[in-house]
PDB file of C-alpha atoms and ligand atoms in Angstrom:
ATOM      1  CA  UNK F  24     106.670 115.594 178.243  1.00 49.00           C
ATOM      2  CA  UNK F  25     107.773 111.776 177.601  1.00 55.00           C
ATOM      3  CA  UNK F  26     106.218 108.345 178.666  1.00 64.00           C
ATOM      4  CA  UNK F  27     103.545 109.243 175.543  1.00 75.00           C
ATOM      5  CA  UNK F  28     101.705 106.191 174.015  1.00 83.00           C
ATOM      6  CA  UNK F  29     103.653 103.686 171.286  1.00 87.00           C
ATOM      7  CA  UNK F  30     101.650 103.889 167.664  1.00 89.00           C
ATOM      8  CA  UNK F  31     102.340 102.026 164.969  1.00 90.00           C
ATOM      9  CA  UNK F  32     101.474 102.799 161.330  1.00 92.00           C
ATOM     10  CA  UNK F  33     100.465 100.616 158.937  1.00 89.00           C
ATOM     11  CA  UNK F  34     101.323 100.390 154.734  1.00 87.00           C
ATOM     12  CA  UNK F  35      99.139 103.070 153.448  1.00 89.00           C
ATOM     13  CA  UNK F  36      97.876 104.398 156.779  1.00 93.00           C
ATOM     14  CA  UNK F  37      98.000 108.241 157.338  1.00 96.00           C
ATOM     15  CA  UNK F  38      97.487 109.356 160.845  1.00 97.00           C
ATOM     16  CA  UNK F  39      96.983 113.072 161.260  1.00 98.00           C
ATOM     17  CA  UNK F  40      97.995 114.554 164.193  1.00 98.00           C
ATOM     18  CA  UNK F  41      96.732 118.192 165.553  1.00 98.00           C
ATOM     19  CA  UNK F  42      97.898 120.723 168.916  1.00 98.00           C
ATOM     20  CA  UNK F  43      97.281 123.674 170.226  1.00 97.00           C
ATOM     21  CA  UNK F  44     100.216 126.029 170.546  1.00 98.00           C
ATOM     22  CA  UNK F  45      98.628 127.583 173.687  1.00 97.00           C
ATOM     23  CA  UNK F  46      98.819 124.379 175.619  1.00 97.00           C
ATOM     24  CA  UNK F  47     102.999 125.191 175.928  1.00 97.00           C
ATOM     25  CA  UNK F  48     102.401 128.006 177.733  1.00 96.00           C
ATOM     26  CA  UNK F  49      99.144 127.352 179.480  1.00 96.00           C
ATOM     27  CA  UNK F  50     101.160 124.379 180.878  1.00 96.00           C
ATOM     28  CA  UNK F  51     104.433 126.219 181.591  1.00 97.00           C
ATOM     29  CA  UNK F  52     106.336 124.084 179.117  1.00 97.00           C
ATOM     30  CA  UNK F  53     107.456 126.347 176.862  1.00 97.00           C
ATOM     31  CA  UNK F  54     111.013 125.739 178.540  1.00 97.00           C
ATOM     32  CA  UNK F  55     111.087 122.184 178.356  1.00 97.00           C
ATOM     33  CA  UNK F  56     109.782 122.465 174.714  1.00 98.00           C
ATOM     34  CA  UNK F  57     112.850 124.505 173.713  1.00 98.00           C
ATOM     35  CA  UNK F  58     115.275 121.934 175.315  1.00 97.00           C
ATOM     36  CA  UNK F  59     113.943 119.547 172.337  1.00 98.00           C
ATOM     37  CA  UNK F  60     115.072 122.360 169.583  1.00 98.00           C
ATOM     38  CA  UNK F  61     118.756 121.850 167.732  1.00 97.00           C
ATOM     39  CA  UNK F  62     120.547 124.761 167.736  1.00 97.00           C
ATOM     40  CA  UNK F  63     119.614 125.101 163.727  1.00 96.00           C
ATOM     41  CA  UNK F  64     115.667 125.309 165.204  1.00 97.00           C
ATOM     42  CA  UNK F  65     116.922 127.936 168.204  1.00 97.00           C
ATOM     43  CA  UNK F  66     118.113 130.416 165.598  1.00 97.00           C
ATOM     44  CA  UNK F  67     115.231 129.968 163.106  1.00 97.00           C
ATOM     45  CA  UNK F  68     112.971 130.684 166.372  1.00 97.00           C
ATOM     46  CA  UNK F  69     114.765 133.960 167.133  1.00 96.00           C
ATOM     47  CA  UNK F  70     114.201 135.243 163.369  1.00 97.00           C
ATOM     48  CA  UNK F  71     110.566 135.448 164.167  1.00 97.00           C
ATOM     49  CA  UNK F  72     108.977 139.008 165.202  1.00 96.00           C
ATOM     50  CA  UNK F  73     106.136 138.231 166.818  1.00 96.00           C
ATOM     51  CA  UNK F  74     106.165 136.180 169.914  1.00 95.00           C
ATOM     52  CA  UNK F  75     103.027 134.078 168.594  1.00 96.00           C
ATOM     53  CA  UNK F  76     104.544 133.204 165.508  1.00 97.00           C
ATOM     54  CA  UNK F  77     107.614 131.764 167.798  1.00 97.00           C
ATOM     55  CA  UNK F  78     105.201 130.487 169.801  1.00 97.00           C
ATOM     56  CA  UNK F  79     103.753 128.362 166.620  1.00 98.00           C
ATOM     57  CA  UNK F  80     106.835 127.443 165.553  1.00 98.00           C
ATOM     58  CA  UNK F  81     108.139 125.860 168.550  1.00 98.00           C
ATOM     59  CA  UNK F  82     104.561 123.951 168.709  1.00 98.00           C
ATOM     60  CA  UNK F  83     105.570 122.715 165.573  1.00 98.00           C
ATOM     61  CA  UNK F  84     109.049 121.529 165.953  1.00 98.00           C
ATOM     62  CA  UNK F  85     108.152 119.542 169.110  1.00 98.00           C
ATOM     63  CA  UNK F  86     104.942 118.643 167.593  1.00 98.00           C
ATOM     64  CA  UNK F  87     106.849 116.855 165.016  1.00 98.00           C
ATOM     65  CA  UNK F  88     109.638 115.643 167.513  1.00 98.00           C
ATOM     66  CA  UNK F  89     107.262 113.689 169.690  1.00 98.00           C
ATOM     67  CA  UNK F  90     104.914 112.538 167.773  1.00 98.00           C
ATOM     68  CA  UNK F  91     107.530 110.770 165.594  1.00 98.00           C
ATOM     69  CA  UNK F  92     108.994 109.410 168.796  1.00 97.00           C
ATOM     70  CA  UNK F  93     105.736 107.723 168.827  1.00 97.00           C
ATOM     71  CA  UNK F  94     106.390 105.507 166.336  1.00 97.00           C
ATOM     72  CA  UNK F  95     110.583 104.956 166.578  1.00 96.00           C
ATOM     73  CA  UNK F  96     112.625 104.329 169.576  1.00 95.00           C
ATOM     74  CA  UNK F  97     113.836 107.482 169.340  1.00 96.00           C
ATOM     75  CA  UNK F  98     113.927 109.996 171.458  1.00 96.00           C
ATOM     76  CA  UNK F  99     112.776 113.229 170.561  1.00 97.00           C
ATOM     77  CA  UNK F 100     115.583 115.296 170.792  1.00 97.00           C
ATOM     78  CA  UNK F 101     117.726 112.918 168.292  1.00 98.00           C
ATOM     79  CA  UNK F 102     115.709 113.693 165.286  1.00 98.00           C
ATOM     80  CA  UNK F 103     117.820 115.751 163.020  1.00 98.00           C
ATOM     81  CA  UNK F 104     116.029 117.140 159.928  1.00 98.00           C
ATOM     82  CA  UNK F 105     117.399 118.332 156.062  1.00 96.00           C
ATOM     83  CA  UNK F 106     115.422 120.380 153.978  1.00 95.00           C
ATOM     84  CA  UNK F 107     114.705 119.853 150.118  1.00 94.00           C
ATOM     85  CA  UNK F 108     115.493 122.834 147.996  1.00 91.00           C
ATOM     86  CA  UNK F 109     112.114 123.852 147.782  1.00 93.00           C
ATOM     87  CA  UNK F 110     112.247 123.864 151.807  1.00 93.00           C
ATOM     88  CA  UNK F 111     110.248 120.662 152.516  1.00 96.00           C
ATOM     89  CA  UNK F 112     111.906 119.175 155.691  1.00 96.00           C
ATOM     90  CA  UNK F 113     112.260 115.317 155.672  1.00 97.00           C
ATOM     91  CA  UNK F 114     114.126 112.806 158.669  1.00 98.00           C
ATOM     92  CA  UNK F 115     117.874 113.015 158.315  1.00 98.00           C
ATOM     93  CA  UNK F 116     118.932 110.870 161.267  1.00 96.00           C
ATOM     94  CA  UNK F 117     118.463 108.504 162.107  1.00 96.00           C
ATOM     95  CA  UNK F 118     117.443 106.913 158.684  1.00 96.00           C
ATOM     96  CA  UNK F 119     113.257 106.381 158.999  1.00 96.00           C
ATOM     97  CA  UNK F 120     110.754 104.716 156.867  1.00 96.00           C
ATOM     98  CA  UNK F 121     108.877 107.512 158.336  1.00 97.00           C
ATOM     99  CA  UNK F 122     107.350 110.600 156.096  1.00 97.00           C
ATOM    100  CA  UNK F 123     105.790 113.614 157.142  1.00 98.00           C
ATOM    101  CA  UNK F 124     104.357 117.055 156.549  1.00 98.00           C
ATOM    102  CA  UNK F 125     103.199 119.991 158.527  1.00 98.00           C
ATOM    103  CA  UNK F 126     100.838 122.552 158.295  1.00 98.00           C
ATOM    104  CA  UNK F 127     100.049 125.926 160.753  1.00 97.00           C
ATOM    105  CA  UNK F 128      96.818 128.247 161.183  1.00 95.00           C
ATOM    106  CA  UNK F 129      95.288 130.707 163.946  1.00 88.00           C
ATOM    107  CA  UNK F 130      95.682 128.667 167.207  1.00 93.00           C
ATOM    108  CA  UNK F 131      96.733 124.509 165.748  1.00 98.00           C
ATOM    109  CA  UNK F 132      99.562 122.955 164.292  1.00 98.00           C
ATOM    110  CA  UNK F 133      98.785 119.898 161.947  1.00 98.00           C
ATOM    111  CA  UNK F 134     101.289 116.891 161.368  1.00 98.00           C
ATOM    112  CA  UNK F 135     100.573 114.391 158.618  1.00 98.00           C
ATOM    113  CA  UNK F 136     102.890 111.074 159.297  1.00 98.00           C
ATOM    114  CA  UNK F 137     102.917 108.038 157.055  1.00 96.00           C
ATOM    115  CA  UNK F 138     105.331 104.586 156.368  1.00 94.00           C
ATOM    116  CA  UNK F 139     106.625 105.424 153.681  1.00 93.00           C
ATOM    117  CA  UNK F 140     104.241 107.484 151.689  1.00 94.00           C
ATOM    118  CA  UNK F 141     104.646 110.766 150.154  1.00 95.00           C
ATOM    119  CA  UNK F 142     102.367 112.951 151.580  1.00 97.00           C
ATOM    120  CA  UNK F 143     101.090 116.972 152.109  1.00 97.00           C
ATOM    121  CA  UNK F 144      98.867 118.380 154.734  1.00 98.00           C
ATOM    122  CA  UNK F 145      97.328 122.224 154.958  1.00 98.00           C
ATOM    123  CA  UNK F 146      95.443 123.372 157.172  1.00 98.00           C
ATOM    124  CA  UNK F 147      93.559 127.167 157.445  1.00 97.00           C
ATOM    125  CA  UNK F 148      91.232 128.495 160.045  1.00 96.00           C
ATOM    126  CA  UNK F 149      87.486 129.952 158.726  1.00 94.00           C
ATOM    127  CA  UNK F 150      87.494 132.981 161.566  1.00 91.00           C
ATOM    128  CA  UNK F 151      88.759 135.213 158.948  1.00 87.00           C
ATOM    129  CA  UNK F 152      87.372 136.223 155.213  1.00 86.00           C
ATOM    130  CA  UNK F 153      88.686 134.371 151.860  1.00 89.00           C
ATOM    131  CA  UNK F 154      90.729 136.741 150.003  1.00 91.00           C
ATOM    132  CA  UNK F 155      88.177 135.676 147.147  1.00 89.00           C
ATOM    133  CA  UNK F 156      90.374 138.017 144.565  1.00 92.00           C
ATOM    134  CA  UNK F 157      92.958 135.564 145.055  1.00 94.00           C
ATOM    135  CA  UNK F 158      90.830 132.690 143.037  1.00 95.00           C
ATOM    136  CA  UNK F 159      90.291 135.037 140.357  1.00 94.00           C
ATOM    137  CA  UNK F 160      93.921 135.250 140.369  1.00 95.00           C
ATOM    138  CA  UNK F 161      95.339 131.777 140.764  1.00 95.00           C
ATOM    139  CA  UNK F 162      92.849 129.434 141.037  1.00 97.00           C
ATOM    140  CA  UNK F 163      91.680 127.543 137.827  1.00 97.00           C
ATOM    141  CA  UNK F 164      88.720 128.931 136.052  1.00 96.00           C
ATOM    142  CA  UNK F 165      86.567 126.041 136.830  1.00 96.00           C
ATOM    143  CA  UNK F 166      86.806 126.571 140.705  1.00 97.00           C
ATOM    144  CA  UNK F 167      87.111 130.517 140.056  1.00 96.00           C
ATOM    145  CA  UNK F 168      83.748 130.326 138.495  1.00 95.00           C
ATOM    146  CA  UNK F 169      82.162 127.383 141.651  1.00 96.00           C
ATOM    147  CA  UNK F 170      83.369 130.529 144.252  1.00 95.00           C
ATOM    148  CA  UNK F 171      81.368 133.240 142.114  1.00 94.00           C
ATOM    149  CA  UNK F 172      78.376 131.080 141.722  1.00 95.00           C
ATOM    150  CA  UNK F 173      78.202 130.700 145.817  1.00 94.00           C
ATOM    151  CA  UNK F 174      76.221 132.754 148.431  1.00 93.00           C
ATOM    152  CA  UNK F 175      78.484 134.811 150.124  1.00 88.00           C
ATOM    153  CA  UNK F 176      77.855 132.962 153.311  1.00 87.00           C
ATOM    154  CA  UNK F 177      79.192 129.746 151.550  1.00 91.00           C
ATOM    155  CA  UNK F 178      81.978 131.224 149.878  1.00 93.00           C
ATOM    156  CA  UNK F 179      84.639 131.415 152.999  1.00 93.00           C
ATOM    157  CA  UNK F 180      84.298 127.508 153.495  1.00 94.00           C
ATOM    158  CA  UNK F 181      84.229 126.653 149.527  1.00 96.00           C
ATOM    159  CA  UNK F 182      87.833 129.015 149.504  1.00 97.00           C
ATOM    160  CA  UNK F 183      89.635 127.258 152.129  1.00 97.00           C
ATOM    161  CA  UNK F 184      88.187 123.772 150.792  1.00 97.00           C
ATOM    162  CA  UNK F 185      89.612 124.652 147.560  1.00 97.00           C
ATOM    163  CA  UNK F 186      92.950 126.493 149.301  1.00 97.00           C
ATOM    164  CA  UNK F 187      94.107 123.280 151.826  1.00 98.00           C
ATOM    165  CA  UNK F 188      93.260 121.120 148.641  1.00 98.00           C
ATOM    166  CA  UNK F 189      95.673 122.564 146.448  1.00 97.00           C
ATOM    167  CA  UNK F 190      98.504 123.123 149.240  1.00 97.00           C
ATOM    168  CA  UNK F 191      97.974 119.503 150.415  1.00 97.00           C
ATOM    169  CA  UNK F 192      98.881 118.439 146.537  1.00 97.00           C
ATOM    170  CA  UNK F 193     101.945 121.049 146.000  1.00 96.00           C
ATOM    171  CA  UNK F 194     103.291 120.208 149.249  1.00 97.00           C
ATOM    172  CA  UNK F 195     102.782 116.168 148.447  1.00 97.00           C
ATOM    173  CA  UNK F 196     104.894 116.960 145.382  1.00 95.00           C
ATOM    174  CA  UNK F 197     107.533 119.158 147.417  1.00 94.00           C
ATOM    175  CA  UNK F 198     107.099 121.772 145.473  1.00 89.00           C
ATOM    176  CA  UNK F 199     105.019 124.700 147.810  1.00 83.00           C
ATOM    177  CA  UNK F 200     103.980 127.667 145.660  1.00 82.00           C
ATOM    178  CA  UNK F 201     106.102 126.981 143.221  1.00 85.00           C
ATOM    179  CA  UNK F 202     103.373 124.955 141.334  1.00 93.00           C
ATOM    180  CA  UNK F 203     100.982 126.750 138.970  1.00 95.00           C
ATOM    181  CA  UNK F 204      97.384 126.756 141.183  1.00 96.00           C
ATOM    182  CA  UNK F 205      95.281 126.912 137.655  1.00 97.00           C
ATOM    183  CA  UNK F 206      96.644 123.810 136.390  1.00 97.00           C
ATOM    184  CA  UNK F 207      95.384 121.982 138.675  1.00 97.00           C
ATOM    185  CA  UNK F 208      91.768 121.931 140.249  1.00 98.00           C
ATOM    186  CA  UNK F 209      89.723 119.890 142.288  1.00 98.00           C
ATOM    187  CA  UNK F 210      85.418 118.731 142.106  1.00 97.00           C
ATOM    188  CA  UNK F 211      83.748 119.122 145.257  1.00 96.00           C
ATOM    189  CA  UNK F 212      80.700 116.937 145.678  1.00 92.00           C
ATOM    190  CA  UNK F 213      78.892 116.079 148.683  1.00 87.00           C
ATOM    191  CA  UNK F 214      79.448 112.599 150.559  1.00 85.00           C
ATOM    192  CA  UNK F 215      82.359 112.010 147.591  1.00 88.00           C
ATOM    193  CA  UNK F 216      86.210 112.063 148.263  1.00 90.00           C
ATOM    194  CA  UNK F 217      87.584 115.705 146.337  1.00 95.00           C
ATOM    195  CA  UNK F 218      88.367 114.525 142.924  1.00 95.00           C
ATOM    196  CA  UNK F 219      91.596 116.231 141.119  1.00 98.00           C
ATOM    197  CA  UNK F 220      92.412 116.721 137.369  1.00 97.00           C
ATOM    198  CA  UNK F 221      95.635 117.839 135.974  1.00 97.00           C
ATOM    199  CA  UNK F 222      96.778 120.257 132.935  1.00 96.00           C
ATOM    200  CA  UNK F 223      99.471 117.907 130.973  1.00 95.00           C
ATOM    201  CA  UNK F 224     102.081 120.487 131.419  1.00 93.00           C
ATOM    202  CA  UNK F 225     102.489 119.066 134.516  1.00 93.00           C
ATOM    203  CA  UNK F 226     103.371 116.016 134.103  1.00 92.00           C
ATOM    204  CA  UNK F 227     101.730 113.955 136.521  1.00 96.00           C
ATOM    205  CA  UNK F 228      98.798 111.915 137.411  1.00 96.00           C
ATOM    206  CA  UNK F 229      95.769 112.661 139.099  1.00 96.00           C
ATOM    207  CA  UNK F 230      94.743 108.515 140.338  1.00 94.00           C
ATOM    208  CA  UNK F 231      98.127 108.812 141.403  1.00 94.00           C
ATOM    209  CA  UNK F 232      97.041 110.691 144.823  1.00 95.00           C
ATOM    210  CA  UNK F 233      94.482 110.091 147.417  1.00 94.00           C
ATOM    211  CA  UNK F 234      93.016 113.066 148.962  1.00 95.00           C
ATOM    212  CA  UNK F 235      90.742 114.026 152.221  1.00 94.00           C
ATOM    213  CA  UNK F 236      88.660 116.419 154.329  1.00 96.00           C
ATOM    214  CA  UNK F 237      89.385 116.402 157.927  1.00 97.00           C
ATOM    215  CA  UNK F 238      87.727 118.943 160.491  1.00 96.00           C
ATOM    216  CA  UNK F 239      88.921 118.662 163.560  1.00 97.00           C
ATOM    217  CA  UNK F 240      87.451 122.012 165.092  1.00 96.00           C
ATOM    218  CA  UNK F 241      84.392 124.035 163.944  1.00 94.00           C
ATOM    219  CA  UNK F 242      86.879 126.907 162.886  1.00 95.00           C
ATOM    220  CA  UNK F 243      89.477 124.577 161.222  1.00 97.00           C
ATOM    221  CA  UNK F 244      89.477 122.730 157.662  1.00 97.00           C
ATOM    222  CA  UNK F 245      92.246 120.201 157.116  1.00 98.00           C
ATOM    223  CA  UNK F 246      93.143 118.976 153.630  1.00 98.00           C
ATOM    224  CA  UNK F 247      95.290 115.718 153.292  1.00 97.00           C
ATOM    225  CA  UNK F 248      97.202 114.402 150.154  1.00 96.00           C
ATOM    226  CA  UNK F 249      98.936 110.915 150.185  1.00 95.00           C
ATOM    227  CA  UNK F 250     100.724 109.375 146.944  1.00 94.00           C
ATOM    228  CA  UNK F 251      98.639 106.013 146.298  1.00 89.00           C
ATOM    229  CA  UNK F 252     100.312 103.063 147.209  1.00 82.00           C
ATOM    230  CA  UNK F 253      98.601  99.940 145.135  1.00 73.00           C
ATOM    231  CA  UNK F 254      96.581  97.770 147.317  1.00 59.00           C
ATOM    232  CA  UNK F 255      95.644 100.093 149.910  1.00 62.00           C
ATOM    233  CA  UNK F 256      93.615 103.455 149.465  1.00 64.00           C
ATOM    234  CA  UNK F 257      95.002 105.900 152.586  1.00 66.00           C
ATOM    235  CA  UNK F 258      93.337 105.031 155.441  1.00 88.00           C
ATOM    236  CA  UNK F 259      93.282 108.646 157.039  1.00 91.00           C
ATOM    237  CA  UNK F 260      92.755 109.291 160.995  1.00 93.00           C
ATOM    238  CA  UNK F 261      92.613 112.300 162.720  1.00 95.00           C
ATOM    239  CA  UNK F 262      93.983 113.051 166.448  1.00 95.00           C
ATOM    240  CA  UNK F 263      95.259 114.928 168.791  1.00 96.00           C
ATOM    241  CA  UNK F 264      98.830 115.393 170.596  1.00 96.00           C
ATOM    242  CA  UNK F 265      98.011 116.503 173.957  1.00 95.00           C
ATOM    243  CA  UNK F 266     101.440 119.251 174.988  1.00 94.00           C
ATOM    244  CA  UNK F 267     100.935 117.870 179.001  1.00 81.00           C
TER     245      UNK F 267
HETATM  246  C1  COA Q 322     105.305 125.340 151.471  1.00 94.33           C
HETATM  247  C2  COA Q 322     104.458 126.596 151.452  1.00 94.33           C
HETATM  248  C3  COA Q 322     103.355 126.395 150.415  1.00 94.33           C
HETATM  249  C4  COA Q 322     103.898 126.764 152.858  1.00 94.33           C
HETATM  250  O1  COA Q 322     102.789 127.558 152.890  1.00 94.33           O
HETATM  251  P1  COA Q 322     102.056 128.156 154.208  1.00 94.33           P
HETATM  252  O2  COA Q 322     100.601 128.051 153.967  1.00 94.33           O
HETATM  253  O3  COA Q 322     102.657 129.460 154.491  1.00 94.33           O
HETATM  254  O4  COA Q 322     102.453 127.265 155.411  1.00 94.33           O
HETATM  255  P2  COA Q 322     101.954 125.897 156.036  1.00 94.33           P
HETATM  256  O5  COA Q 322     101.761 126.173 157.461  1.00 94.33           O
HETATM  257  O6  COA Q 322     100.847 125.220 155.314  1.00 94.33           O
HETATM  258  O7  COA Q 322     103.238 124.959 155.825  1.00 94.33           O
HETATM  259  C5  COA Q 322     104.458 125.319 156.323  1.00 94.33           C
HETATM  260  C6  COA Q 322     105.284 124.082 156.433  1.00 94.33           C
HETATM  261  O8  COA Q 322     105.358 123.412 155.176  1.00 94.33           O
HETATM  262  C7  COA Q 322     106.606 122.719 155.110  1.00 94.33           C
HETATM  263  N1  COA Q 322     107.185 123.044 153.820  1.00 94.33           N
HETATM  264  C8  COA Q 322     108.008 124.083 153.502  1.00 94.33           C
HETATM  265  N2  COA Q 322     108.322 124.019 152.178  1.00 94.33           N
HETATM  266  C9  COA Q 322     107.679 122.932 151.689  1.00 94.33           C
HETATM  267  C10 COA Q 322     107.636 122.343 150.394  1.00 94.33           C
HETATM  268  N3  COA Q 322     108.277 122.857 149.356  1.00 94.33           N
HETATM  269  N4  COA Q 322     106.886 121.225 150.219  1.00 94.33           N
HETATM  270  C11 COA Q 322     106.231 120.685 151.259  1.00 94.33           C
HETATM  271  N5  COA Q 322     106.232 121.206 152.516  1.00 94.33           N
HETATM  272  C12 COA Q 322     106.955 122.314 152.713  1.00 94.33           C
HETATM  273  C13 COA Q 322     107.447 123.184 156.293  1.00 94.33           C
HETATM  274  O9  COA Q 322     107.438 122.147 157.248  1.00 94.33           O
HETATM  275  C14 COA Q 322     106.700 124.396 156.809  1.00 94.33           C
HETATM  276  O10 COA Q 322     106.705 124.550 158.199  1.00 94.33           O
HETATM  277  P3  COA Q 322     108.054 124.862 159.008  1.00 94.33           P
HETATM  278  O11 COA Q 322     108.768 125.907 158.227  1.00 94.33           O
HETATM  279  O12 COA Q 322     107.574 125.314 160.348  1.00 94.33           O
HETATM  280  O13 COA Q 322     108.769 123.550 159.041  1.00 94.33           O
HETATM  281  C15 COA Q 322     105.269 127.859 151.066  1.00 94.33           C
HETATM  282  O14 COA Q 322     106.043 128.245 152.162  1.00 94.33           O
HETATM  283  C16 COA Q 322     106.184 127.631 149.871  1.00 94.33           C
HETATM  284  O15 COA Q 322     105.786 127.666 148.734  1.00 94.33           O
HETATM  285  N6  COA Q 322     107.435 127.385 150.094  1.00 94.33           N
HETATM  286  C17 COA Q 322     108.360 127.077 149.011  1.00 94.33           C
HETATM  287  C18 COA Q 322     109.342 128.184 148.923  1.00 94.33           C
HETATM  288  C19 COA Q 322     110.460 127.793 148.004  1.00 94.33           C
HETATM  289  O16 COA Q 322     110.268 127.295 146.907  1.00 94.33           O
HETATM  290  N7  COA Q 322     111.661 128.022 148.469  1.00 94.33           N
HETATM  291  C20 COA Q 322     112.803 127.681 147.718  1.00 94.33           C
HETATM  292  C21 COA Q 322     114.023 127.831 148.555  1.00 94.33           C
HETATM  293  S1  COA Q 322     114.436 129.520 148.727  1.00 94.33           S
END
C-alpha cells in the first residue's frame, strides 16, 4: 500500500480526502492495514462490537496514516497521535505543520488535512431519515423553523446540511458535542457559501471561519470548517484515497 503520489499543501489550502472502507477487504488488505495500527489503535479496534464498525475504524486510522505520508517523509507507520481532552486527535510525532480532522458515515471515511489551519470535517450519508425531532431539540430556532417550513422530500437533505455544518464548526473548535447546537446556526442560500452567526455567550467570531459543501457521492454530504487565515480564503478540494 506505499509508492502513493507526493502532495503538497499550500497556506490556506484544505484538501479533503474520502475512502471506502470496503476497498480493505475487497482488496484483501485488511492485514496489511492492521500492520500500520500502534498497539494504542489495536486495542481501541478490539473494543468495537460489530465487525463493520472495526472495519471503519481501521479505514480511518490508515486513511489518516497514508494520506499524511503524502505530504511528509514519513512513513506511515511512524505517525504517533495524542488526543485533546475533548478527544480530538492531533500529530504527536514527529512534530508537523500538518492539521487534520476526520469524519465517518455508512460506507466512507472523510479526512480534512491543512498547513497549519485549524480545521473540522463531518460527513453523514442521506440513505436514512433525519431524526427531524432532534432540530426541535438542539438546533437553533431559526433553522428549527427552515426544517418545518420544508416538503418532506426536502427535509432529509436540509437536516444533514444543517447537521455536517454544525459538527464541522464544533469539531474546528475541538470541542464535539460539547458545544450548545442553538447558539449557533447557519443561512443556507443557493449558489452562496453557508453563512454562520454566533450567540455572544460563546465567545467567538463568525468571519473568523470559512465553511463548505462538498458531495462527493449522491448519498453523501460533506461539511468543511477551516479557521481563516488572512490573505487567503480556504481553497477547498475534494478527492479520493484509493486503499489498492
Ligand atoms: C466529536 C464528535 C462530535 C464526533 O461525532 P460523530 O458524528 O459520532 O463522529 P464523526 O465520525 O463525525 O467524527 C469522529 C471523529 O472525530 C474526531 N474527534 C473526536 N473528538 C473530537 C473533538 N472534540 N473535536 C474534533 N474532532 C474530534 C475523532 O477523530 C473521531 O474519529 P476517531 O475516533 O475514529 O479518531 C463526538 O464524538 C463528541 O462530541 N466527542 C466529544 C466527547 C468529549 O467531550 N469527550 C471528553 C472526553 S471523555
Amino acid at each position: 500500500m506505499d509508492g502513493l503520489m507526493r502532495r503538497r499543501l499550500l497556506a490556506g489550502e484544505v484538501h479533503v480526502w474520502c475512502s471506502e472502507p470496503s476497498e480493505l477487504e475487497r482488496n484483501g488488505l485488511v492485514a496489511s492495514a492492521q500492520a500500520l495500527l500502534s498497539s494504542d489503535e489495536h486495542e481501541r479496534m478490539r473494543r468495537f462490537r460489530f465487525e463493520g464498525d472495526r472495519l471503519t475504524f481501521l479505514a480511518t486510522r490508515v486513511l489518516v496514516r497514508q494520506v499524511l505520508s503524502r505530504y511528509e517523509p514519513i512513513a506511515p507507520r511512524d505517525w504517533t497521535f495524542v488526543a485533546t481532552s475533548h478527544g480530538r486527535p492531533e500529530i504527536a510525532r514527529p512534530s508537523s505543520a500538518l492539521r487534520f480532522n476526520v469524519s465517518n458515515t455508512s460506507g466512507l471515511v472523510v479526512l480534512a488535512v491543512t498547513h497549519r489551519l485549524t480545521v473540522g470535517v463531518d460527513v453523514e450519508s442521506l440513505s436514512r431519515p433525519a431524526p427531524i425531532e432532534v432540530a426541535d431539540r438542539f438546533f437553533a430556532p431559526a433553522e428549527a423553523r427552515v426544517l418545518q417550513s420544508l416538503p418532506p422530500s426536502e427535509r432529509t437533505r436540509c437536516f444533514f446540511e444543517f447537521w455536517t455544518l454544525k459538527e464541522s464548526y464544533s469539531k474546528a473548535r475541538g470541542l464535539g458535542l460539547a458545544i450548545p447546537l442553538d447558539r449557533f446556526w447557519f443561512t443556507l442560500e443557493p449558489c452562496r457559501r453557508p453563512r454562520l452567526e454566533i450567540d455572544p455567550l460563546l465567545s467567538d467570531e463568525a468571519e473568523a471561519w470559512h465553511f463548505a459543501q462538498l458531495r462527493p457521492t449522491t448519498e453523501h454530504v460533506i461539511a468543511v470548517c477551516v479557521r481563516r487565515s488572512g490573505e487567503t480564503d480556504g481553497d477547498i478540494t475534494l478527492g479520493w484515497h484509493r486503499f489498492g
